[in-house]
Tab-separated table of C-alpha atoms in Angstrom:
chain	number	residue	atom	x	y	z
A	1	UNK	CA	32.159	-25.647	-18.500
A	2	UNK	CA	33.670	-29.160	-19.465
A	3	UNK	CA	31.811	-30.851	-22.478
A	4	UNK	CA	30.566	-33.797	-19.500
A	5	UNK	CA	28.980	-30.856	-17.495
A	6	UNK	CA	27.513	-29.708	-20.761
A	7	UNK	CA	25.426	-32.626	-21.957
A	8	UNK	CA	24.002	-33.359	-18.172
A	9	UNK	CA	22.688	-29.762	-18.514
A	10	UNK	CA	21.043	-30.647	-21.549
A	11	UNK	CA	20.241	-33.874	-20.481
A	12	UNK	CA	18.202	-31.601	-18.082
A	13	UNK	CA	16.668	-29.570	-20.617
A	14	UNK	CA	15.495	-32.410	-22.858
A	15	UNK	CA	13.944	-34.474	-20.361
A	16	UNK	CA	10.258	-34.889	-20.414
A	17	UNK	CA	9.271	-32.847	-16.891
A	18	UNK	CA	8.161	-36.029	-14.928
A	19	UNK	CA	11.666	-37.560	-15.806
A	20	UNK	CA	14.241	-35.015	-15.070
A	21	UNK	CA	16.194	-36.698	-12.259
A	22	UNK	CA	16.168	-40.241	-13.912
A	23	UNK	CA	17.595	-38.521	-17.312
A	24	UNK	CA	19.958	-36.986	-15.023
A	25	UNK	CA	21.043	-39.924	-13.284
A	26	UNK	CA	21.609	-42.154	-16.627
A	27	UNK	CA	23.508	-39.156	-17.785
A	28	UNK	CA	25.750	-39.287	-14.771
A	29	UNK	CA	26.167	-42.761	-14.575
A	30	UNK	CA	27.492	-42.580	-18.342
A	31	UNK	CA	29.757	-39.575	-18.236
A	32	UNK	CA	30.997	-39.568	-14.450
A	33	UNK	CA	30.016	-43.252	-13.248
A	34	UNK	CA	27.491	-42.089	-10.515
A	35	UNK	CA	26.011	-45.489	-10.025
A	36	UNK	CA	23.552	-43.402	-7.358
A	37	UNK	CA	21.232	-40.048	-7.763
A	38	UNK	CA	18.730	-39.143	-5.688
A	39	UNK	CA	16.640	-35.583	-5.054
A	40	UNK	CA	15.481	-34.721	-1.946
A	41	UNK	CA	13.402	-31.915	-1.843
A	42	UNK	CA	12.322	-29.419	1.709
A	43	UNK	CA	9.004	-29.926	2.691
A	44	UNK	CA	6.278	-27.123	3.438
A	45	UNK	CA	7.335	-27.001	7.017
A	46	UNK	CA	10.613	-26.226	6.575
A	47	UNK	CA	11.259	-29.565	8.661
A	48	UNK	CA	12.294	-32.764	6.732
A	49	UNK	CA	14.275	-33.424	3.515
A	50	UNK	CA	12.011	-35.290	1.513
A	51	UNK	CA	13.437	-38.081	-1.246
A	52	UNK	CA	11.563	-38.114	-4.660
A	53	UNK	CA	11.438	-41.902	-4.739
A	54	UNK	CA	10.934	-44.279	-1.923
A	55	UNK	CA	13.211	-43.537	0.985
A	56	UNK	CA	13.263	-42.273	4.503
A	57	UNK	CA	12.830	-38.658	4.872
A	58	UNK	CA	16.043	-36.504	6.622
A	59	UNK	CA	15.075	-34.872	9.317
A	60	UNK	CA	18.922	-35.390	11.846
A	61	UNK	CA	20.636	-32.468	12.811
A	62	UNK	CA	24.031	-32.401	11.480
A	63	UNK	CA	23.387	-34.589	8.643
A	64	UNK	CA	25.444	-34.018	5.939
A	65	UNK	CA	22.116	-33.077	3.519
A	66	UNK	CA	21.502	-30.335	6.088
A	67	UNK	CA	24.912	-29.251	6.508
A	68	UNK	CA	24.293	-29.069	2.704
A	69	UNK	CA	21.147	-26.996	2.627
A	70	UNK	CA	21.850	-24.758	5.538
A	71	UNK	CA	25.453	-23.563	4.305
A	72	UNK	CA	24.176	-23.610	0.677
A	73	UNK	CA	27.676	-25.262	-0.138
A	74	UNK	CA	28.799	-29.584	-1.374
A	75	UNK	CA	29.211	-31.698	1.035
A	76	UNK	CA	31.286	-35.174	0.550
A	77	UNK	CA	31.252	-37.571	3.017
A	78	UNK	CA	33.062	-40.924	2.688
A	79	UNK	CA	32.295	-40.838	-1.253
A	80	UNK	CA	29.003	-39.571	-1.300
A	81	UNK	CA	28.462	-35.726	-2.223
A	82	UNK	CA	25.365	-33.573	-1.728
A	83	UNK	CA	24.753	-30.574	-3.363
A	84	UNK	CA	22.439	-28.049	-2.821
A	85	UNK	CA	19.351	-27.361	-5.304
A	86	UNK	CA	18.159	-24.783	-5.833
A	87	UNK	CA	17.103	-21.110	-8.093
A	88	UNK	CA	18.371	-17.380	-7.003
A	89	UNK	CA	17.925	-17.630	-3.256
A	90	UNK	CA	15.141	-20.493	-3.663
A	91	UNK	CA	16.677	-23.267	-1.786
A	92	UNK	CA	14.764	-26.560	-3.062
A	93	UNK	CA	16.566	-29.412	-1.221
A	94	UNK	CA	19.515	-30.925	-2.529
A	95	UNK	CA	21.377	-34.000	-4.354
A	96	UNK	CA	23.019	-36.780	-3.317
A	97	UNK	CA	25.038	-38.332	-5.448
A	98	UNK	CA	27.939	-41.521	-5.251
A	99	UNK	CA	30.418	-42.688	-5.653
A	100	UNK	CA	31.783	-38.615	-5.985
A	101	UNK	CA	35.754	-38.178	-5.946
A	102	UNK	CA	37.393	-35.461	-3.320
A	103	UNK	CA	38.493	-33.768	-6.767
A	104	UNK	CA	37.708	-30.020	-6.705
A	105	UNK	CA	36.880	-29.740	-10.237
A	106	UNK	CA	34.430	-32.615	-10.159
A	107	UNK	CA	32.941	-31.109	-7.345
A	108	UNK	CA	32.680	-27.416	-8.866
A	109	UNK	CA	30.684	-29.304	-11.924
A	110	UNK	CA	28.578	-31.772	-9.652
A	111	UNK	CA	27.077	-28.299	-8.410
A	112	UNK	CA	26.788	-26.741	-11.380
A	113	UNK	CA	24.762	-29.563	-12.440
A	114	UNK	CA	22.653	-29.616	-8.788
A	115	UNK	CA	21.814	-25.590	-9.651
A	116	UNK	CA	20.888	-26.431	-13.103
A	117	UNK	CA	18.328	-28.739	-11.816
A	118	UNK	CA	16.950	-26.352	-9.666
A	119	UNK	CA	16.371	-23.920	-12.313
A	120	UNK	CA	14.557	-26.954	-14.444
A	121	UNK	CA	12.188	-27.948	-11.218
A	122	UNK	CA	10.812	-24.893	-11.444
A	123	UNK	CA	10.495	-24.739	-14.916
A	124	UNK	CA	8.624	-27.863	-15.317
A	125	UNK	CA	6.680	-27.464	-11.548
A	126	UNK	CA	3.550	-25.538	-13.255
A	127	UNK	CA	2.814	-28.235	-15.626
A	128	UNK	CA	3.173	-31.563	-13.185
A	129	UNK	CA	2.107	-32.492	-9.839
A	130	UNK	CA	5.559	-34.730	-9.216
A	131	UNK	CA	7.683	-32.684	-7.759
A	132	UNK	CA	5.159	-30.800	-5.482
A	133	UNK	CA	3.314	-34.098	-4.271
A	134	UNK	CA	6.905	-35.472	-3.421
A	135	UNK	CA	7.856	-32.150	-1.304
A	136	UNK	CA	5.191	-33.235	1.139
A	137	UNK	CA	4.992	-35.411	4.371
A	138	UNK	CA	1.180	-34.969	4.681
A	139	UNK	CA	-1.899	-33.891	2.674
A	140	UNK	CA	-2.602	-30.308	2.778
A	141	UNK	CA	-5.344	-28.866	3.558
A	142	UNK	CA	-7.383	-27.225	0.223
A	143	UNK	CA	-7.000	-23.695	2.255
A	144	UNK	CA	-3.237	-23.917	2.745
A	145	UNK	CA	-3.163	-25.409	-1.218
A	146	UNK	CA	-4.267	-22.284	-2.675
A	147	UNK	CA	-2.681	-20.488	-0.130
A	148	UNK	CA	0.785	-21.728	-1.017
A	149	UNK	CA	-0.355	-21.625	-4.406
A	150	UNK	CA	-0.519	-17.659	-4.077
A	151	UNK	CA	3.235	-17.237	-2.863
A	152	UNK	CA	5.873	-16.692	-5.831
A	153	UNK	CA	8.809	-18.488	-3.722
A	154	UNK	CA	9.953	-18.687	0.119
A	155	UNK	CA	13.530	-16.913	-0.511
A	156	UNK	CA	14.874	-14.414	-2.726
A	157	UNK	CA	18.808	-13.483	-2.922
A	158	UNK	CA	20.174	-10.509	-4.721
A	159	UNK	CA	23.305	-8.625	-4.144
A	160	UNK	CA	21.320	-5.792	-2.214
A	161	UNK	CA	19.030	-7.755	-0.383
A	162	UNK	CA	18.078	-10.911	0.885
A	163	UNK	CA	14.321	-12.428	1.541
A	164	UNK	CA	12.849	-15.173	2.904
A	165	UNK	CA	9.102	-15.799	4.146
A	166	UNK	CA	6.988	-18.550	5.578
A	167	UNK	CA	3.372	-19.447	6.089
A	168	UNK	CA	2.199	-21.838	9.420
A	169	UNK	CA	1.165	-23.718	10.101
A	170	UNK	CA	2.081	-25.106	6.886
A	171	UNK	CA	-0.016	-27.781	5.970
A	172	UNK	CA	-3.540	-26.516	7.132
A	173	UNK	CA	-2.414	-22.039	7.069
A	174	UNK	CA	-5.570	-20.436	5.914
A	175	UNK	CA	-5.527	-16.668	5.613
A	176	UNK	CA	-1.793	-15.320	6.097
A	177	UNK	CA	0.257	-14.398	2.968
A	178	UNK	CA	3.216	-12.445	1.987
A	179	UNK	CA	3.749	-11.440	-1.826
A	180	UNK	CA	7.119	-10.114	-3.423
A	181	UNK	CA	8.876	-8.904	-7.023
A	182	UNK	CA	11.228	-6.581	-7.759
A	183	UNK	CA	12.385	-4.908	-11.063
A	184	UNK	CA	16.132	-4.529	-10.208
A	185	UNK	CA	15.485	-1.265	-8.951
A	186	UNK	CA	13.017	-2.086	-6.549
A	187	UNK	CA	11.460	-4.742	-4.519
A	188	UNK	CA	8.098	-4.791	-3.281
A	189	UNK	CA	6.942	-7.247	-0.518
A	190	UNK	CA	3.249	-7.016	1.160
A	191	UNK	CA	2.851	-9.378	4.247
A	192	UNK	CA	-1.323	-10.154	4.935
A	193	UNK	CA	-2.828	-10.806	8.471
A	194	UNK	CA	-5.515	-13.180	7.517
A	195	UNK	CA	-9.125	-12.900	8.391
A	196	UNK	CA	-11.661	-16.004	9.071
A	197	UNK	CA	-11.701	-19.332	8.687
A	198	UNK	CA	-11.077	-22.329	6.161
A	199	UNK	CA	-11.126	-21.640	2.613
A	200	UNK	CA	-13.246	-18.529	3.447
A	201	UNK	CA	-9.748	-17.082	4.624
A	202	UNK	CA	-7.952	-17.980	1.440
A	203	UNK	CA	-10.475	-16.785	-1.078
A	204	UNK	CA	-10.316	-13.022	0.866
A	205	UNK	CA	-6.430	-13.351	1.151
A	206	UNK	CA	-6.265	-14.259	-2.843
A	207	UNK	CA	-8.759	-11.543	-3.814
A	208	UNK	CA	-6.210	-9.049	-1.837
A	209	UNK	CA	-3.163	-10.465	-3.355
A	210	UNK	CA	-4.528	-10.293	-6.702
A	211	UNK	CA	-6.086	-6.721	-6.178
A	212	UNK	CA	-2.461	-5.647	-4.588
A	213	UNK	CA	-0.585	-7.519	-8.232
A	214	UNK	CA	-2.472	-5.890	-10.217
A	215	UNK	CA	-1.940	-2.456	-8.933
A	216	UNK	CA	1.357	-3.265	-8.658
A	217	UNK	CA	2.065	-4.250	-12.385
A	218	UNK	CA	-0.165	-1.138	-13.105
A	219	UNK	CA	2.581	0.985	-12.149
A	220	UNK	CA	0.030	2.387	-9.710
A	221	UNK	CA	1.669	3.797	-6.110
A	222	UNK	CA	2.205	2.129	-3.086
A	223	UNK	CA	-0.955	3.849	-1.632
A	224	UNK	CA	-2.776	3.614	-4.552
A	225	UNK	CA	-2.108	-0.245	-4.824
A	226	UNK	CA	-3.747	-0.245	-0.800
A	227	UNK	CA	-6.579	1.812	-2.103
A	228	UNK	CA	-7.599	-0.477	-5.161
A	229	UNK	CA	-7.186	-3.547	-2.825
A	230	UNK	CA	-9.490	-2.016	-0.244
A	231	UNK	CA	-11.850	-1.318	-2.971
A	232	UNK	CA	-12.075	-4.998	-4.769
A	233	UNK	CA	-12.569	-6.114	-1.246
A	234	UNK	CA	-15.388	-3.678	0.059
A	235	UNK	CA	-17.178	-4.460	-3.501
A	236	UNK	CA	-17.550	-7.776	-2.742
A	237	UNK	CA	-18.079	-7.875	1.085
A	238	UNK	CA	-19.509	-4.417	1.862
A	239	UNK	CA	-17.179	-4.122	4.892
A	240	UNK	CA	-18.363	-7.760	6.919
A	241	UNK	CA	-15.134	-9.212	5.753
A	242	UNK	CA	-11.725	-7.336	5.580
A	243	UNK	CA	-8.424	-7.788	6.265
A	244	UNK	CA	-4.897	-6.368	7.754
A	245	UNK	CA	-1.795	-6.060	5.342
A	246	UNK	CA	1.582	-3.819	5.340
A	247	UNK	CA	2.642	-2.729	2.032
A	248	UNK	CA	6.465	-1.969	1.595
A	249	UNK	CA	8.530	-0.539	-1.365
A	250	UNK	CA	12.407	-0.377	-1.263
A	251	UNK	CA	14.763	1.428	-3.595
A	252	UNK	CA	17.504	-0.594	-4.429
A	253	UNK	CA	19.441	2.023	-5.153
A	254	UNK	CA	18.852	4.487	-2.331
A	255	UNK	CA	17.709	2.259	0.361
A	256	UNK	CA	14.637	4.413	1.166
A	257	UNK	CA	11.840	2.069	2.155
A	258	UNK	CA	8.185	3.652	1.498
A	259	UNK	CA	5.691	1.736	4.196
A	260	UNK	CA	1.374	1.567	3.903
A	261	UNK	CA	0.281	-0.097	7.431
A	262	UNK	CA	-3.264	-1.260	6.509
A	263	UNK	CA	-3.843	-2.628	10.045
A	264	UNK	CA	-0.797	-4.599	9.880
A	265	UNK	CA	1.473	-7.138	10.737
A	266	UNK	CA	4.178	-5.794	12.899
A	267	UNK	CA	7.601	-4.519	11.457
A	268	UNK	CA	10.603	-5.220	13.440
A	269	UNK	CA	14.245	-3.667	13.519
A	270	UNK	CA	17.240	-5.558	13.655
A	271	UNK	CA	19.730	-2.382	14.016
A	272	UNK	CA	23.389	-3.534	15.187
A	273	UNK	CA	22.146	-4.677	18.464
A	274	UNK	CA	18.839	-2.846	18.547
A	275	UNK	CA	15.859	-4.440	18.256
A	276	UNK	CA	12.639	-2.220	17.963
A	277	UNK	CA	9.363	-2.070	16.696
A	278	UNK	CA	9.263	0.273	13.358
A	279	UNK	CA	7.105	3.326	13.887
A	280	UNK	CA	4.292	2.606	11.078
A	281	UNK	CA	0.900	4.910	11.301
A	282	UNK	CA	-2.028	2.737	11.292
A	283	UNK	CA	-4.698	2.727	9.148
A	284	UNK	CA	-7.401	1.162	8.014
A	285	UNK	CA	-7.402	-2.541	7.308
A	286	UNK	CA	-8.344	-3.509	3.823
A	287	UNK	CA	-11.747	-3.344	2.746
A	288	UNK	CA	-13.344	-2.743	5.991
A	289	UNK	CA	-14.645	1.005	4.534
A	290	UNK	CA	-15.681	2.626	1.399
A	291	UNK	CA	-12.725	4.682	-0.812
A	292	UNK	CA	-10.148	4.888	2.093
A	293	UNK	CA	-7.302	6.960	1.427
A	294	UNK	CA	-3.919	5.634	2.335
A	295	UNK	CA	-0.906	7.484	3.280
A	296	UNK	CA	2.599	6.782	2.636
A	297	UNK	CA	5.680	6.634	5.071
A	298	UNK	CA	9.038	6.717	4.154
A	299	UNK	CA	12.447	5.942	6.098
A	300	UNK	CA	16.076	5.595	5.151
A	301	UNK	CA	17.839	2.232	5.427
A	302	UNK	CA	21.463	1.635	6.636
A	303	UNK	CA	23.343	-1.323	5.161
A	304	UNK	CA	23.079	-4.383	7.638
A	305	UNK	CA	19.583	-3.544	8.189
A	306	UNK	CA	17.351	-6.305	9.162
A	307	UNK	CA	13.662	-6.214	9.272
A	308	UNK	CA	10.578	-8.864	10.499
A	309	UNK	CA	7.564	-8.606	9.113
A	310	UNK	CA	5.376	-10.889	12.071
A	311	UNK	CA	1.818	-11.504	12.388
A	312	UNK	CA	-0.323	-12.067	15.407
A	313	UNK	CA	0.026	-15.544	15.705
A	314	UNK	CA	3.794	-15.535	15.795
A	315	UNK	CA	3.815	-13.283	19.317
A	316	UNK	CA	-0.102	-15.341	20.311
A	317	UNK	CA	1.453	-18.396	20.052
A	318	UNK	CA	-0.026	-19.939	23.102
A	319	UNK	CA	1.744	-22.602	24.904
A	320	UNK	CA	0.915	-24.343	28.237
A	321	UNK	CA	-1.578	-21.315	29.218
A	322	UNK	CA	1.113	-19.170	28.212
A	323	UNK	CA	2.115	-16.371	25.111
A	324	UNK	CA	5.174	-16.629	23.084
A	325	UNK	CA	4.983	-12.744	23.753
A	326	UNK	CA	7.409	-10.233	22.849
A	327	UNK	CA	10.179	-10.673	25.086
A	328	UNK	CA	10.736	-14.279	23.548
A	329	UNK	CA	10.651	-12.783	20.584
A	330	UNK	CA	12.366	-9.876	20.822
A	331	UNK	CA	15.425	-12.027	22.580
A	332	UNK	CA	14.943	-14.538	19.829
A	333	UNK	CA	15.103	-12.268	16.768
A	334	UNK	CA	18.827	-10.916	18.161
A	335	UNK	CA	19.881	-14.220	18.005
A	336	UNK	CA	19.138	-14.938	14.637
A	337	UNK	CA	21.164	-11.533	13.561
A	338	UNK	CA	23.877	-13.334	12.462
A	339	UNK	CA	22.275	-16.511	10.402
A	340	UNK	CA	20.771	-15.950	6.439
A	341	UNK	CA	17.198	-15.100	6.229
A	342	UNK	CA	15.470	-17.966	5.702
A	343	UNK	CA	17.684	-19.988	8.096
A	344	UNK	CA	16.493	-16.735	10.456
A	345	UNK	CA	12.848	-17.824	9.329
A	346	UNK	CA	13.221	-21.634	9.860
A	347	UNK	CA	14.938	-21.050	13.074
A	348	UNK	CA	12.109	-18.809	14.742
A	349	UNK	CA	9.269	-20.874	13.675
A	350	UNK	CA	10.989	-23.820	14.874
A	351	UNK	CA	11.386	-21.987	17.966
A	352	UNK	CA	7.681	-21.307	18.017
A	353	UNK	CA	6.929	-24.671	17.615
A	354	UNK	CA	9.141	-25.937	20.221
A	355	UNK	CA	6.700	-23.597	22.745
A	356	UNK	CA	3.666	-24.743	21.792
A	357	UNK	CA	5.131	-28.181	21.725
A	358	UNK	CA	3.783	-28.979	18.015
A	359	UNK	CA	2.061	-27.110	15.250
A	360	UNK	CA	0.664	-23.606	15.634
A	361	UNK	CA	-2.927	-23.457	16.284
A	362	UNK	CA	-3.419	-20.071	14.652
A	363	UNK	CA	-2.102	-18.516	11.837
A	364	UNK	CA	1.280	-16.797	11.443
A	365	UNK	CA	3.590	-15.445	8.673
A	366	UNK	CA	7.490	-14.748	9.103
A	367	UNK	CA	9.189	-12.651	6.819
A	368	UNK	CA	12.907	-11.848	6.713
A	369	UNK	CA	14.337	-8.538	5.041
A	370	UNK	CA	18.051	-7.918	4.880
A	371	UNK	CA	19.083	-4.926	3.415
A	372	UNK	CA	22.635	-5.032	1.696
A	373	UNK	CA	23.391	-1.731	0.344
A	374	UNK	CA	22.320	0.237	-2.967
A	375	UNK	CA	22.413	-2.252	-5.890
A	376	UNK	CA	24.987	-1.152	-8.288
């Protein structure tokens, strides 16, 4: 790391949290002559590259920002360079900045710098409103606030698996979820089927999340984290409110993925070519009866392994008096076999949107699995 490259990173790290970009672009400006920075963050939908300051959103395909965020990789164009931003597999938006020289190891530090900022976003995001207000194109509604205010991040990259998620519609989603961690030996990722309406929805979806983290950091089973979930939420609601959820558990290093189908979303295969639903035993949604006792499934994974996690409103998807359905879906999800997971994500719910000719009316949650191979 050059000694320039150094003091922009702590230019970074110094700044108070409303000010990191403007400390960053003095910093440039005196150390590389970058007479322009600018952030442009993705917005809830998954749609439009949003600037920090006042600008015009990006929303061309093609554009060089995009080429930027989709590939993950800098992108100069007639002296101006964008680089994505972003925090192990959490792809934030990126940064433009200009003039930037065609000189590799400029370059190579520009994105160094570009990653460093997104590990300071979300450093600083829990203790301002800037950077979140800026991310969106339209109010949200207070359901979809504390729903997105559930999720720990939208994509996760490690070198045995890849994960990326997303809630719509995205500004006014009310009871769908999906939850994730792992330990380096194993990742954990539940995907909820909302129930109700309004903020109604969210309180019973965070009352299940927080049931399911707390069995989870507990050390408690897969079944046994089910259990204590459907027992927080039948002590409240006495079974008039409940809710569907699938529970999974991979080993990093085996590849054996342990399943609980509460009532579930559904879990599809991406195989080679094969596309299939994954044979889950259903049980009981959470919460809908007293001290229900969950059973465990557990399947082998092969390297190259893709799996779906979908809810009903992804295959309901209504459009013109007419389902998505799971032939579209089935045909769409083998397309997407070769693209990263939350370009898989982004692509599909586009897709979905594109049917129903605007936002989704119901609720639905995408979530994208790939399984690499056992961590070393």
């Amino acid at each position: 790391m050059s000694a320039t490259e150094d003091r922009a990173r702590r230019s970074l790290i110094e700044a108070p949290a409303d000010l990191l970009v403007d400390r960053l672009a003095a910093e440039l400006r005196a150390a590389y002559e970058v007479t322009s920075t600018e952030l442009f963050q993705i917005d809830y939908r998954l749609a439009e590259l949003l600037p920090l300051g006042p600008g015009d959103s990006i929303t061309t395909p093609g554009h060089p920002a995009w080429r930027c965020f989709d590939h993950q990789e800098p992108v100069l164009v007639d002296g101006v360079g964008w680089f994505p931003v972003g925090m192990r597999g959490e792809r934030q938006g990126v940064l433009r900045l200009a003039p930037v020289p065609a000189a590799p190891a400029l370059v190579d530090e520009f994105a160094g710098i570009a990653t460093a900022l997104g590990h300071e976003l979300a450093a600083v995001s829990a203790g301002t409103d800037v950077y979140r207000s800026a991310s969106r194109s339209r109010r949200l509604t207070l359901a979809a606030e504390m729903q997105w205010e559930l999720l720990p991040a939208r994509s996760r990259v490690r070198p045995s698996f890849s994960l990326a998620g997303q809630l719509e519609p995205a500004y006014a989603v009310r009871g769908d979820s999906f939850d994730w961690s792992d330990d380096g030996s194993r990742l954990w990722l539940s995907t909820i089927n909302g129930s109700g309406e309004g903020v109604e929805a969210s309180m019973l979806t965070s009352l299940a999340t927080h049931a399911l983290r707390n069995a989870r950091r507990g050390g408690l089973s897969l079944a046994d984290q089910a259990a204590l979930a459907d027992q927080a939420i039948y002590a409240l609601h006495r079974g008039q409110q409940h809710l569907s959820a699938l529970l999974l558990e991979l080993d990093l290093r085996s590849g054996v993925l342990t399943a609980v189908d509460a009532g579930s979303p559904r879990l599809i295969m991406l195989r080679g070519d094969d596309v299939h639903d994954w044979p889950l035993d259903q049980q009981f949604p959470l919460g809908m009866f007293d001290g229900t006792d969950y059973r465990e499934q557990r399947f082998d994974l092969q390297p190259a392994d893709r799996l779906f996690v979908v809810s009903d409103g992804v295959v309901d998807a209504a459009g013109q008096d007419v389902r998505y359905g799971d032939t579209a879906l089935e045909r769409f999800l083998r397309r997407t076999r070769k693209m990263a997971t939350l370009d898989a994500v982004r692509s599909l719910i586009g897709d979905l949107r594109a049917f129903v000719a605007g936002d989704l009316i119901d609720d639905a949650v995408v979530v994208c699995l790939d399984w690499s191979g056992p961590a070393s």
